[in-house]
Amino acid sequence: MQLRRACMQIDPAFRPFLTFVTAQKRHNTKVFASNPKDADRSGNVPSGTVVDTTICHPKEFDFFLVSQGGLQGTSRPTHYKVLYDDNKFTPDQLQALTYRLCFTFARATRSVGLVTPAYYADLLAERGRNLLDGDDESSSETSSVASGPQAGMPTIHPSLSANMYFI
């Protein structure tokens, strides 16, 4: 695995345990409470509801998680699928970790519908695409003429050049 080899190039003794999970929001699966008494005030299943039987793959490690209470309409769960797991998470451990991570998004005071690291990755990918295409809506000065591989990229202040930051 290339990621493991890259870690060993940093330090031969550095062998982190890795877990790869995909998150899918664009699907047609909806979850309903089997008993109306179990639904929240908007008629949706409560936040934190996990479905890991019946509609999931019988042999693969996947689950649906409703991490955000529905404000309007029917809540749509996120489908998580474990691709690789060195940590030997049990389903309950990974589901609890995933749900708790949904509360760590800095822009929200409640949980979000997608696990926070994936949410940040999506935001950064969109921002990078917009900067490279010259379509960054947050910038009033966009250049339509490309001048090399860094066209459209802003200059970063030297004190921030060695840091990771989110905007």
Coordinates of C-alpha atoms in Angstrom, one line a residue:
M1 CA 0.0 0.0 0.0
Q2 CA 1.5 3.3 -1.1
L3 CA 0.3 5.3 2.0
R4 CA 2.0 2.8 4.3
R5 CA 5.3 3.1 2.2
A6 CA 5.0 6.9 2.4
C7 CA 4.8 6.7 6.2
M8 CA 7.8 4.4 6.4
Q9 CA 9.8 7.0 4.3
I10 CA 9.2 9.5 7.1
D11 CA 10.2 7.1 9.8
P12 CA 10.8 3.4 9.3
A13 CA 9.2 2.7 12.7
F14 CA 6.1 4.7 11.8
R15 CA 3.4 2.2 11.0
P16 CA 0.0 3.7 11.7
F17 CA -3.2 1.7 11.8
L18 CA -5.4 2.8 8.9
T19 CA -9.1 2.6 8.3
F20 CA -10.7 3.7 5.0
V21 CA -14.4 4.4 4.9
T22 CA -16.5 5.9 2.1
A23 CA -19.5 8.2 2.7
Q24 CA -22.3 8.4 0.2
K25 CA -25.1 11.0 0.5
R26 CA -26.5 10.8 -3.1
H27 CA -28.7 7.7 -2.9
N28 CA -32.4 7.0 -2.8
T29 CA -32.6 5.2 0.6
K30 CA -34.8 6.8 3.2
V31 CA -35.4 5.5 6.7
F32 CA -38.7 5.6 8.5
A33 CA -39.7 4.8 12.1
S34 CA -41.6 1.5 12.3
N35 CA -43.6 2.9 15.2
P36 CA -44.8 6.5 15.0
K37 CA -44.0 6.9 18.8
D38 CA -40.3 6.4 17.9
A39 CA -40.3 9.3 15.5
D40 CA -39.2 12.8 16.4
R41 CA -41.6 15.8 16.1
S42 CA -41.1 16.1 12.4
G43 CA -41.9 12.4 11.8
N44 CA -38.3 11.4 11.1
V45 CA -36.2 8.8 12.9
P46 CA -34.2 10.4 15.7
S47 CA -30.6 11.7 15.2
G48 CA -28.1 8.9 15.8
T49 CA -30.3 6.2 14.2
V50 CA -28.1 3.5 12.6
V51 CA -29.3 0.8 10.2
D52 CA -26.8 -2.0 9.7
T53 CA -29.1 -4.9 8.9
T54 CA -31.8 -5.8 6.4
I55 CA -31.0 -3.1 3.7
C56 CA -27.2 -3.4 4.0
H57 CA -24.9 -5.8 2.2
P58 CA -25.0 -9.2 4.0
K59 CA -21.2 -9.8 3.9
E60 CA -19.6 -6.3 3.7
F61 CA -19.1 -3.8 6.6
D62 CA -21.5 -1.0 5.8
F63 CA -24.2 0.9 7.5
F64 CA -26.6 3.9 7.2
L65 CA -26.4 6.7 9.8
V66 CA -28.9 9.5 10.3
S67 CA -26.7 11.9 12.2
Q68 CA -28.8 15.0 11.8
G69 CA -32.3 15.5 13.0
G70 CA -34.7 16.4 10.1
L71 CA -36.0 19.9 10.1
Q72 CA -38.1 19.7 7.0
G73 CA -39.1 16.7 4.9
T74 CA -37.8 13.1 5.3
S75 CA -34.3 12.6 6.7
R76 CA -31.9 10.9 4.3
P77 CA -29.1 8.8 6.0
T78 CA -25.5 8.7 4.9
H79 CA -24.3 5.4 3.7
Y80 CA -20.9 4.5 5.1
K81 CA -18.9 1.6 3.7
V82 CA -15.7 0.3 5.3
L83 CA -13.1 -0.5 2.6
Y84 CA -10.1 -1.3 4.8
D85 CA -9.7 -1.6 8.6
D86 CA -6.4 -2.1 10.4
N87 CA -8.0 -1.0 13.7
K88 CA -10.3 -3.9 13.8
F89 CA -13.3 -1.7 14.7
T90 CA -16.4 -3.4 15.8
P91 CA -19.5 -2.1 14.0
D92 CA -20.7 -0.4 17.2
Q93 CA -17.4 1.3 17.8
L94 CA -17.1 2.7 14.2
Q95 CA -20.8 3.7 14.2
A96 CA -20.4 5.6 17.5
L97 CA -17.1 7.2 16.3
T98 CA -18.8 8.3 13.1
Y99 CA -21.8 9.7 14.8
R100 CA -19.6 11.7 17.3
L101 CA -17.5 13.1 14.5
C102 CA -20.6 14.6 13.0
F103 CA -20.7 17.0 16.0
T104 CA -17.2 18.4 15.4
F105 CA -17.9 20.6 12.3
A106 CA -16.7 24.1 13.2
R107 CA -19.4 26.0 11.2
A108 CA -22.3 24.3 12.9
T109 CA -23.7 24.3 16.5
R110 CA -25.5 21.0 15.9
S111 CA -24.5 17.7 14.2
V112 CA -24.1 17.7 10.4
G113 CA -25.3 15.0 7.9
L114 CA -21.9 13.9 6.8
V115 CA -18.9 12.9 9.0
T116 CA -16.8 16.0 9.5
P117 CA -13.5 14.9 7.9
A118 CA -15.3 14.1 4.7
Y119 CA -17.3 17.3 4.9
Y120 CA -14.0 19.3 5.2
A121 CA -12.5 17.3 2.3
D122 CA -15.4 18.1 0.1
L123 CA -15.2 21.8 0.9
L124 CA -11.5 21.9 0.2
A125 CA -11.9 20.0 -3.0
E126 CA -14.6 22.4 -4.2
R127 CA -12.5 25.4 -3.2
G128 CA -9.4 24.1 -5.0
R129 CA -11.4 23.3 -8.1
N130 CA -12.8 26.9 -8.1
L131 CA -9.4 28.4 -7.6
L132 CA -7.9 26.4 -10.4
D133 CA -10.8 27.1 -12.7
G134 CA -10.8 30.8 -11.8
D135 CA -14.4 30.6 -10.6
D136 CA -13.9 31.4 -6.9
E137 CA -17.0 33.2 -5.9
S138 CA -15.5 34.4 -2.6
S139 CA -12.8 36.4 -4.5
S140 CA -13.6 39.7 -6.3
E141 CA -10.5 39.5 -8.4
T142 CA -10.4 36.4 -10.6
S143 CA -8.1 36.1 -13.6
S144 CA -9.4 34.6 -16.8
V145 CA -5.9 34.2 -18.2
A146 CA -3.9 31.2 -17.1
S147 CA -0.2 31.7 -16.5
G148 CA 1.2 28.3 -15.5
P149 CA 0.3 25.5 -13.1
Q150 CA -0.5 27.9 -10.3
A151 CA -2.9 30.1 -12.2
G152 CA -5.7 31.4 -10.1
M153 CA -4.0 30.4 -6.8
P154 CA -3.7 33.1 -4.2
T155 CA -0.3 34.0 -2.7
I156 CA -0.1 32.7 0.9
H157 CA 1.5 34.8 3.6
P158 CA 4.9 33.3 4.6
S159 CA 3.8 32.8 8.2
L160 CA 1.0 30.5 7.0
S161 CA 2.9 28.6 4.3
A162 CA 3.9 25.7 6.7
N163 CA 0.4 25.4 8.3
M164 CA -2.8 23.7 7.3
Y165 CA -5.8 25.9 7.5
F166 CA -9.5 25.9 6.7
I167 CA -11.4 28.9 5.3

